[in-house]
XYZ file of C-alpha atoms in Angstrom:
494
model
C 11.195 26.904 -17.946
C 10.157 27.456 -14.668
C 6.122 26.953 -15.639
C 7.266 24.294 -17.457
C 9.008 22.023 -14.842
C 6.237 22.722 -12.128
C 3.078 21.863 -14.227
C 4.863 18.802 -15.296
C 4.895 18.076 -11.552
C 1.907 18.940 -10.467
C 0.305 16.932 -13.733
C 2.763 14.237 -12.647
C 1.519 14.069 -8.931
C -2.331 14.140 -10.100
C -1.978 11.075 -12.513
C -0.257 9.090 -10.462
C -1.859 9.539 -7.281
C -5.116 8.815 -9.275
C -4.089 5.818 -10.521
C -3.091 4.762 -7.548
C -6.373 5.247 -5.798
C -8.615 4.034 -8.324
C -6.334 1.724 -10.901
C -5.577 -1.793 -9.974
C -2.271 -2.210 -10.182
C -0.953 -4.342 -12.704
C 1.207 -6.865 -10.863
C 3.438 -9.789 -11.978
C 2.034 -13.222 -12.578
C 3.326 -16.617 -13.313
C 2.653 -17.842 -16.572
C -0.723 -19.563 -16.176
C 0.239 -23.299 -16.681
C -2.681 -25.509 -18.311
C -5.100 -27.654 -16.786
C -4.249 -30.571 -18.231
C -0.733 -30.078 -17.746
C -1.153 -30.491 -13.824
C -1.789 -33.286 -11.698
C -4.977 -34.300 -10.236
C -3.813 -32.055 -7.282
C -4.495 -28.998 -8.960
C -8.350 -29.541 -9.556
C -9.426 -26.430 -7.371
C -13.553 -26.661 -6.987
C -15.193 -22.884 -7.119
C -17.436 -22.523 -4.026
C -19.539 -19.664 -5.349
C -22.553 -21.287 -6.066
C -21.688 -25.182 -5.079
C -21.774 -24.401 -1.756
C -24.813 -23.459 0.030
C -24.623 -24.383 4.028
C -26.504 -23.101 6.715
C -23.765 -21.357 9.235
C -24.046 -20.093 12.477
C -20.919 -17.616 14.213
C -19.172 -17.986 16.845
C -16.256 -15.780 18.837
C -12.911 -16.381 20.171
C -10.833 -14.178 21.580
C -7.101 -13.954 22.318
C -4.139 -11.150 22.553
C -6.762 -8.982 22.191
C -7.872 -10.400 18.712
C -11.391 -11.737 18.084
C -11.611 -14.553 15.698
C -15.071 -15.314 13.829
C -15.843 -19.061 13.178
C -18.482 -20.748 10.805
C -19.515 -23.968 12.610
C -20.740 -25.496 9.657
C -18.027 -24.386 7.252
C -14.819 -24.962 10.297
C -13.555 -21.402 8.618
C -12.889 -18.055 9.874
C -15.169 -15.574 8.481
C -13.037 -12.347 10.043
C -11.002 -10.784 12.373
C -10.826 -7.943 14.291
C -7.873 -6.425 15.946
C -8.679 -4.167 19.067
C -5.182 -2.897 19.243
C -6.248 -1.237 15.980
C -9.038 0.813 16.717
C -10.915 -2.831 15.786
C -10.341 -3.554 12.799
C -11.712 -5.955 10.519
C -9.970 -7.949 8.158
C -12.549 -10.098 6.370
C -11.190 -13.672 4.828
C -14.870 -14.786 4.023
C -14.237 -18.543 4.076
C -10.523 -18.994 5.760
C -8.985 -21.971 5.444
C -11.866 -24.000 4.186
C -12.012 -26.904 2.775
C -12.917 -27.381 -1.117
C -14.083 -30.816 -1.302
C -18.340 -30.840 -1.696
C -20.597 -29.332 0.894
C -18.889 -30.550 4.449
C -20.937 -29.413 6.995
C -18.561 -29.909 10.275
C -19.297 -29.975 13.973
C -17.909 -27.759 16.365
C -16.143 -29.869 19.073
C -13.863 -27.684 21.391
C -13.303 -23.917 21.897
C -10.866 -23.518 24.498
C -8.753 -20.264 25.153
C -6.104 -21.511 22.448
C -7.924 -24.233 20.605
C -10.962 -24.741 18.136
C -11.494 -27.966 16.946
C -14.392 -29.114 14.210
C -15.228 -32.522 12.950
C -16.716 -34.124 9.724
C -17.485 -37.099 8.905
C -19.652 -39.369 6.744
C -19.269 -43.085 5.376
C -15.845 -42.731 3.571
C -14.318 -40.338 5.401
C -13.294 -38.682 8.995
C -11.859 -35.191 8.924
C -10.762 -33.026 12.015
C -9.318 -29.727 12.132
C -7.695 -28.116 14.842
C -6.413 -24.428 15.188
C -3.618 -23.754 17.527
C -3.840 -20.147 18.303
C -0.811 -18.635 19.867
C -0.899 -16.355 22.717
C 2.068 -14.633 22.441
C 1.999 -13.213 18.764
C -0.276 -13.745 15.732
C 0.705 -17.177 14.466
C -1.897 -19.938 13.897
C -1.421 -23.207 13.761
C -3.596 -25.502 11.715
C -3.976 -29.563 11.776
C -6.377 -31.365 9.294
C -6.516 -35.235 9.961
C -8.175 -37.057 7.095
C -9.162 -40.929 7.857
C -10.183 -43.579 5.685
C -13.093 -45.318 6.930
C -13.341 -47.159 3.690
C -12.147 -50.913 2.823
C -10.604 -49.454 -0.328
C -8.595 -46.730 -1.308
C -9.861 -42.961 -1.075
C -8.567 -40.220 -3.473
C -9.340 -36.487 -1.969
C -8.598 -33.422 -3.652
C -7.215 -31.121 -0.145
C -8.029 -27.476 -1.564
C -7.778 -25.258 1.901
C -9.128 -21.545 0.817
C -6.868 -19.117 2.477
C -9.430 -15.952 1.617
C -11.377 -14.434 -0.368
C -11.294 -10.828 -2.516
C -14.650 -9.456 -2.612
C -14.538 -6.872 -5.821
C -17.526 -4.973 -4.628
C -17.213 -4.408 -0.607
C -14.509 -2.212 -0.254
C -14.622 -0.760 -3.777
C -12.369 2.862 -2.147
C -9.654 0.152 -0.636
C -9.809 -2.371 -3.663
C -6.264 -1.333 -4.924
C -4.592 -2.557 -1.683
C -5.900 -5.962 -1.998
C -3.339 -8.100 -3.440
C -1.543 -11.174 -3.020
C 2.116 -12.691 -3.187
C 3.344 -16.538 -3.476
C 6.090 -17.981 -2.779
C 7.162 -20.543 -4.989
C 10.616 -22.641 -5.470
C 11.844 -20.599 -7.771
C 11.049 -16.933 -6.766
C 8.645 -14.595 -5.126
C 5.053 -13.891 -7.456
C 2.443 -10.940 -7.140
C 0.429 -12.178 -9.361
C -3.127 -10.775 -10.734
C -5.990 -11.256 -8.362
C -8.752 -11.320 -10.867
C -7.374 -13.817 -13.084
C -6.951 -17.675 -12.791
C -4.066 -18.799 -12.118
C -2.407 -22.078 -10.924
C 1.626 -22.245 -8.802
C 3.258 -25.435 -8.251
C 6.032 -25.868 -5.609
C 4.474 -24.150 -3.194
C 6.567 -22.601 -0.413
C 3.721 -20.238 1.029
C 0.665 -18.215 0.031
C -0.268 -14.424 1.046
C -3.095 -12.040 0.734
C -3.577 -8.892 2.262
C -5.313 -5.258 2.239
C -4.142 -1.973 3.158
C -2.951 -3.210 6.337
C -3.406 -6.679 7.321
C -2.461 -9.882 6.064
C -2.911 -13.757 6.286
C -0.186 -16.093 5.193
C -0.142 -20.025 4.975
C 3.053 -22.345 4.645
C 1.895 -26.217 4.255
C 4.236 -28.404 5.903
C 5.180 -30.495 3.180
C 5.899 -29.225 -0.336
C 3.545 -31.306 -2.414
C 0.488 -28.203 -1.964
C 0.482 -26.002 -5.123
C -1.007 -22.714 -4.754
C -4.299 -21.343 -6.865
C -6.208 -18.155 -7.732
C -9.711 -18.947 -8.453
C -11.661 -16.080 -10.259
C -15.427 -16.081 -10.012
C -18.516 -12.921 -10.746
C -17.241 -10.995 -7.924
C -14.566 -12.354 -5.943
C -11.146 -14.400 -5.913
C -10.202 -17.185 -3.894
C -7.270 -18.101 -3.340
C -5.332 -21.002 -1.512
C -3.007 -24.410 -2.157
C -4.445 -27.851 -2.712
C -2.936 -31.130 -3.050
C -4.054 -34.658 -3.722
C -4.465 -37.088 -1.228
C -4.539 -40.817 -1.202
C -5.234 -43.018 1.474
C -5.307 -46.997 1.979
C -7.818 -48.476 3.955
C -7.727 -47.563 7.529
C -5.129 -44.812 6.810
C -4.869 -41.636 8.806
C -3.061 -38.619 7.637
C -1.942 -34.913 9.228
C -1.244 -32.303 7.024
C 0.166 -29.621 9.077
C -0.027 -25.897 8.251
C 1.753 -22.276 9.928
C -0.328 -18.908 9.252
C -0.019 -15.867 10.737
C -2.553 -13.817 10.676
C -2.180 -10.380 11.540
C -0.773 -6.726 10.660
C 1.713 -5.642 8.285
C 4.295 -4.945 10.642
C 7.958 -6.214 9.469
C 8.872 -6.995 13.109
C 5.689 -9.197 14.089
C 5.896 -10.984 10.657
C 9.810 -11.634 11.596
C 9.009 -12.965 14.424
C 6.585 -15.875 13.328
C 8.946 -16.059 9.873
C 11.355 -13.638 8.524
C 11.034 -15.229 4.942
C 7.542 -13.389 5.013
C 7.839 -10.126 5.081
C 7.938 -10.155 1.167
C 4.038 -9.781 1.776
C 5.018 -6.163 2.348
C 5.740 -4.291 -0.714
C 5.479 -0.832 -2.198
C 5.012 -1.337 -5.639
C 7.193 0.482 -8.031
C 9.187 2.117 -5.248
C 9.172 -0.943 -2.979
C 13.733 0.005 -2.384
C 12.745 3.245 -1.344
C 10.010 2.300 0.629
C 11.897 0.138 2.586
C 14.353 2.056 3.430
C 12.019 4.827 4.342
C 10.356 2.341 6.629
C 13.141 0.831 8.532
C 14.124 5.117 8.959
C 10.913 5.396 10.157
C 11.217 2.804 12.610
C 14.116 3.468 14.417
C 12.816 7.773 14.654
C 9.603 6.077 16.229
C 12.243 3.769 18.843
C 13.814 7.007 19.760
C 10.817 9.942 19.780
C 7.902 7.601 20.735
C 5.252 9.926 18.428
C 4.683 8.945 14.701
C 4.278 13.006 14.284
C 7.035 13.824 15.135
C 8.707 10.906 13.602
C 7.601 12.345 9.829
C 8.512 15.974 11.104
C 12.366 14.814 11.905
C 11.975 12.708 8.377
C 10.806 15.691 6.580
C 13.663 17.715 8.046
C 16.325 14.836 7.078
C 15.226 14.190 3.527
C 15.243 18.283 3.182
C 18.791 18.674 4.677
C 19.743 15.874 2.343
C 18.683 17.760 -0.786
C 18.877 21.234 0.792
C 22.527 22.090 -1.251
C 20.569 20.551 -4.504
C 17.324 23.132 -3.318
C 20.166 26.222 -3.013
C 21.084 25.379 -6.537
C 17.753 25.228 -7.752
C 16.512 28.177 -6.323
C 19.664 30.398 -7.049
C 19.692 28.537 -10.851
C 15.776 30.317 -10.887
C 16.591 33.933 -9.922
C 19.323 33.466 -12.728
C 17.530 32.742 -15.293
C 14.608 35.611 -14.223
C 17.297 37.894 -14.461
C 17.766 37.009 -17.954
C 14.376 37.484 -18.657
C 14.337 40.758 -20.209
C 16.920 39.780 -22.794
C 15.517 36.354 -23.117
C 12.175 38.181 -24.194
C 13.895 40.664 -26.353
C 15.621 37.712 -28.445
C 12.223 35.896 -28.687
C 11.045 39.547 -30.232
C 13.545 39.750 -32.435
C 13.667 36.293 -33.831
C 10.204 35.547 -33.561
C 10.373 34.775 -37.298
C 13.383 32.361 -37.247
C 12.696 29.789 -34.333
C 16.450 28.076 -34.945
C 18.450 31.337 -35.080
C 16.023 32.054 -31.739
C 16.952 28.995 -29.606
C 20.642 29.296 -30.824
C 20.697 32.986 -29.136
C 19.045 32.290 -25.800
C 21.994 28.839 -24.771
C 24.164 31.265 -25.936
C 23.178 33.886 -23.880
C 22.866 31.143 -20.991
C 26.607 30.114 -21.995
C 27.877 33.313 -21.573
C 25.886 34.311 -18.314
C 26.901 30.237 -16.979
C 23.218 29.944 -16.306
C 22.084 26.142 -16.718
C 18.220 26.631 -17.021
C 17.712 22.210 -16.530
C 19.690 22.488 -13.185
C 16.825 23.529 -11.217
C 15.105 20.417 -11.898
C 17.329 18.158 -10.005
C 16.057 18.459 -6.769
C 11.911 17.638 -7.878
C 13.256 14.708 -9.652
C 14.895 13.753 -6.839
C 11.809 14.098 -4.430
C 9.410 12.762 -6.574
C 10.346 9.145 -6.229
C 10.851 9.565 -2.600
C 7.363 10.945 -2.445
C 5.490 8.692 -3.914
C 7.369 5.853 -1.819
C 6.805 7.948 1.330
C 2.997 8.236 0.227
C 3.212 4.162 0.034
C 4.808 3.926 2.950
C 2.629 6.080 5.291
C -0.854 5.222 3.417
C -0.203 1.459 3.896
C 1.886 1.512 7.748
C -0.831 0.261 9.841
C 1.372 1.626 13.134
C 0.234 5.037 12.320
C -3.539 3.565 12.578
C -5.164 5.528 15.628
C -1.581 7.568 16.173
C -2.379 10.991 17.632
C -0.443 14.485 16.845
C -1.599 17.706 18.029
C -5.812 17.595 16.783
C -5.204 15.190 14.760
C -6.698 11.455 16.338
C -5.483 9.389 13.158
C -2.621 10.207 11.313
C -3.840 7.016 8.826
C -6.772 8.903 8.451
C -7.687 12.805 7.294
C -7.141 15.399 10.370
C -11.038 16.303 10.333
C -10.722 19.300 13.077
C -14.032 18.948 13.208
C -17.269 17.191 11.135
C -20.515 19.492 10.029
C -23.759 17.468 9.709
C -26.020 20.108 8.780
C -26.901 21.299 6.376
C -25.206 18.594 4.595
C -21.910 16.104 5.835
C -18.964 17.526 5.616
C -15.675 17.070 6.932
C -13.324 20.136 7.628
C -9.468 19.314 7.126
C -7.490 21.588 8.466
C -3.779 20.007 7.796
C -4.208 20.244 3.784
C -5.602 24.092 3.785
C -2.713 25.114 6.152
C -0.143 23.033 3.429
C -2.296 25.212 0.323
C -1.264 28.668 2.472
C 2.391 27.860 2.530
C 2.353 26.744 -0.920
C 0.630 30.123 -1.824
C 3.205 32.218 -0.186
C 6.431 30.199 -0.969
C 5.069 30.541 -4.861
C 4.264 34.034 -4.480
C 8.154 34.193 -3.136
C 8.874 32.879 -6.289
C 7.638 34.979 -8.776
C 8.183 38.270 -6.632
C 11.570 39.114 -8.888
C 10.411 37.793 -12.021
C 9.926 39.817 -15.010
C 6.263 41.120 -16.294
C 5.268 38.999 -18.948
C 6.845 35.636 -16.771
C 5.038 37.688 -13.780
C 1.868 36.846 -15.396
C 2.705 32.988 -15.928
C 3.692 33.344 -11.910
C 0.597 34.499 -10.868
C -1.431 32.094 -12.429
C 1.010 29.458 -10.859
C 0.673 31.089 -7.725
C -2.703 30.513 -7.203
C -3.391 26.907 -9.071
C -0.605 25.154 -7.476
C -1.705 25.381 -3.961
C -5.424 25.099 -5.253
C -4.291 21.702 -7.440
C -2.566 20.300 -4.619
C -5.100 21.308 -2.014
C -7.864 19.231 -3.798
C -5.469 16.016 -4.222
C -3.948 16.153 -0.193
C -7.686 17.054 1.193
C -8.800 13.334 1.774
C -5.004 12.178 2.022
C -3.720 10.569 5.434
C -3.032 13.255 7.441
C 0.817 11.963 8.268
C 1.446 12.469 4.090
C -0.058 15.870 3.772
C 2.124 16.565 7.316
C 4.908 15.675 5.474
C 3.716 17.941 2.715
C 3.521 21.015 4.652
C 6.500 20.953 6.765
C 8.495 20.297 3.326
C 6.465 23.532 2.221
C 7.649 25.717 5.519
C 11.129 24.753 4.995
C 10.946 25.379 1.042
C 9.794 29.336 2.441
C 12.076 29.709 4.454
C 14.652 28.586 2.286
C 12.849 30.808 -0.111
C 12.888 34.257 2.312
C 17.037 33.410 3.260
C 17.795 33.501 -0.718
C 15.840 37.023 -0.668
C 17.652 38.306 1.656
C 20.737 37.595 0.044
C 20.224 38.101 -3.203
């Protein structure tokens, strides 16, 4: 039973933490409405090979953010974040406009302000970024003139990003999306087309960052546009001006991590954008726990050392019964084997005689599941949690310089690259001697079945945690010192 309920686990980690690395996940999506079915407004223009401007960079910085323009395009190609080791979150073409090839003059850069211009025989169009210096909130103004005598119809399709399918191919499954409609909250599918109308706001984001736009108006409808190798995505809405007429459509963005408390502070209705997938309730509740350990101990270490300890006391009566429920039903091994022996030949009569040789002994053999069902889900939200908080980006424990990152003790060069984690071969020793605990008691021909266990858990788990954050495989092995020592106090008593 035993063999049984830990292969399942271990096969159970494996799958899942494979398709979470390498499987997109599959995420909810409006109902893709047709074409025809929209208004004019919802003619979104694919820039992949339309558009093909010269464009020169430039740099701003502020709050210790640099933002990278495109004259020619008045976008911003990416940002980095130098509170975060530097980071750089790529939008490609952010918050451009999708309405022919505009080519647009760069007019001011001030320490808050860029402002680009366009304009031609029919039309006049300036936009202006407002960039705050107090948090990571944007605001954007695009004035549209008529310079015609007669009316002047203009589809306004603002890009917020752009997915690029082949540069980060390793962080691909963080990339997603989330809109905000009038109706309810959408994750939809990043590689397919789609089309949202009532827009309330617009998200995409990575592993940690994000960028989020709310039009000031609700007339914008939001769009994925799918081309060879990338998404865009944005809102658009039709325009129409009389002669002579001057509009301002007015947008909010922020622009910046994943952190619930910056996001709240720009607009608490976005911090939907964070989300961990299956086990998004847990997660969030792990998070907010997280949080307030971090407001009282100051070191995201030993933040997921006193969370390791918690979520162990919590199921530590549940691990008792479990471990207890295991000696029991060794010490019905002998007779178990004899009935399988005698039987052998009559598989009924043999199933019939071991329950009631667990009936009479009160040994329930399914109890000592409990407790890995029960950590399982929190696991894999934990593993959510820590492998997408960007506050444990560049946080230091002991050796280890980025508990976002593997420990690497130290990095060989020659004769080939390689990087030596320490954190996941000291978790594979504990797991070696807490299983060889195990199986100490256990009967010879479940001895066998032990031993092999003994050495192909901690060698299973060991490959999967070896490139893992080192804060998740620090959760790991503290969980595996406590399960030993749980383990030696049952010896001892037993």
């Amino acid at each position: 039973m035993e063999k049984r309920v830990f292969l399942a686990f271990i096969l159970s980690l494996v799958v899942l933490l494979v398709w979470s690395k390498f499987v997109p996940k599959v995420q909810h999506s409006a109902p893709p409405v047709a074409i025809q079915d929209l208004p004019k407004s919802d003619t979104v223009v694919s820039t992949s090979e339309s558009i093909d401007l010269p464009s020169s960079s430039f740099e701003m910085t502020q709050n210790n953010v640099t933002y990278v323009f495109s004259d020619t395009l008045a976008a911003i190609k990416e940002v980095r974040f130098g509170a975060y080791q530097g980071y750089n979150f790529p939008l490609q073409k952010g918050f451009f406009i999708l309405d022919g090839p505009l080519s647009f003059t760069k007019n001011i850069v001030s320490d808050s302000e860029v402002v680009f211009t366009y304009v031609d025989g029919f039309k006049k169009i300036v936009k202006r970024f407002i960039i705050s210096k107090f948090n990571y909130n944007i605001d954007l103004s695009v004035e549209i003139e008529n310079l015609t005598k007669t009316n002047l119809d203009m589809d306004l399709s603002l890009v917020l990003g752009e997915f690029n399918f082949l540069a980060k191919k390793a962080q691909g499954n963080f990339d997603g999306a989330v809109v905000s409609t009038a109706e309810k909250i959408l994750r939809p599918n990043i590689r397919k087309d789609n089309k949202y109308s009532d827009l309330k706001f617009i998200g995409l984001k990575d592993q940690y960052f994000c960028a989020i736009v709310e039009p000031g108006t609700d007339k914008f409808n939001g769009f994925i546009k799918k081309n060879k190798n990338t998404s865009e995505i944005g809102l658009t809405n039709n325009v129409s001006l009389a002669p002579g007429q001057l509009i301002n459509e007015k947008f909010r963005i922020y622009l910046g991590p994943q952190d619930l408390k910056k996001i709240y502070a720009v607009n608490p209705a976005w911090a939907v954008i964070i989300n961990f997938g299956n086990f998004d309730f847990i997660g969030q509740i792990l998070l907010q726990l997280l949080d307030f350990l971090f407001n009282l101990v100051h070191n995201w270490g030993v933040v997921i050392i006193i969370l390791s300890l918690l979520i162990y006391a919590l199921l530590y009566p549940l691990s008792i019964k479990q471990m207890r429920s295991m000696k029991d039903v060794q010490a019905l091994q002998p007779k178990i084997d004899a009935i399988r022996v005698t039987y052998k030949d009559n598989p009924q009569r043999m199933n019939k005689e071991i329950f009631e040789l667990y009936r009479i002994h009160k040994v329930n053999p399914y109890s000592g599941c409990l407790p890995l069902i029960l950590q399982i889900p929190v696991f894999f939200a934990l593993y959510q949690v820590l492998i997408r908080s960007v506050a444990l980006k560049g946080a230091h424990f002991l050796w280890i310089k980025d508990l976002s990152s593997p420990d690497k003790l130290f990095v060989l060069t020659q004769p080939f690259p390689f990087e030596f984690n320490l954190l996941p071969i000291l978790m594979v020793v504990a797991m070696f001697f807490q299983q060889k605990m195990t199986s100490a008691n256990s009967s010879n021909a479940m001895s066998e079945q032990q031993k092999i266990l003994t050495v192909v858990m901690p060698v299973v788990f060991g490959f999967v945690f070896y490139n893992m954050p080192s804060g998740l495989v620090l959760y790991w092995f503290i969980n595996n010192i406590l399960m030993l020592v749980t383990q030696l106090k049952i010896s001892k008593n037993v």
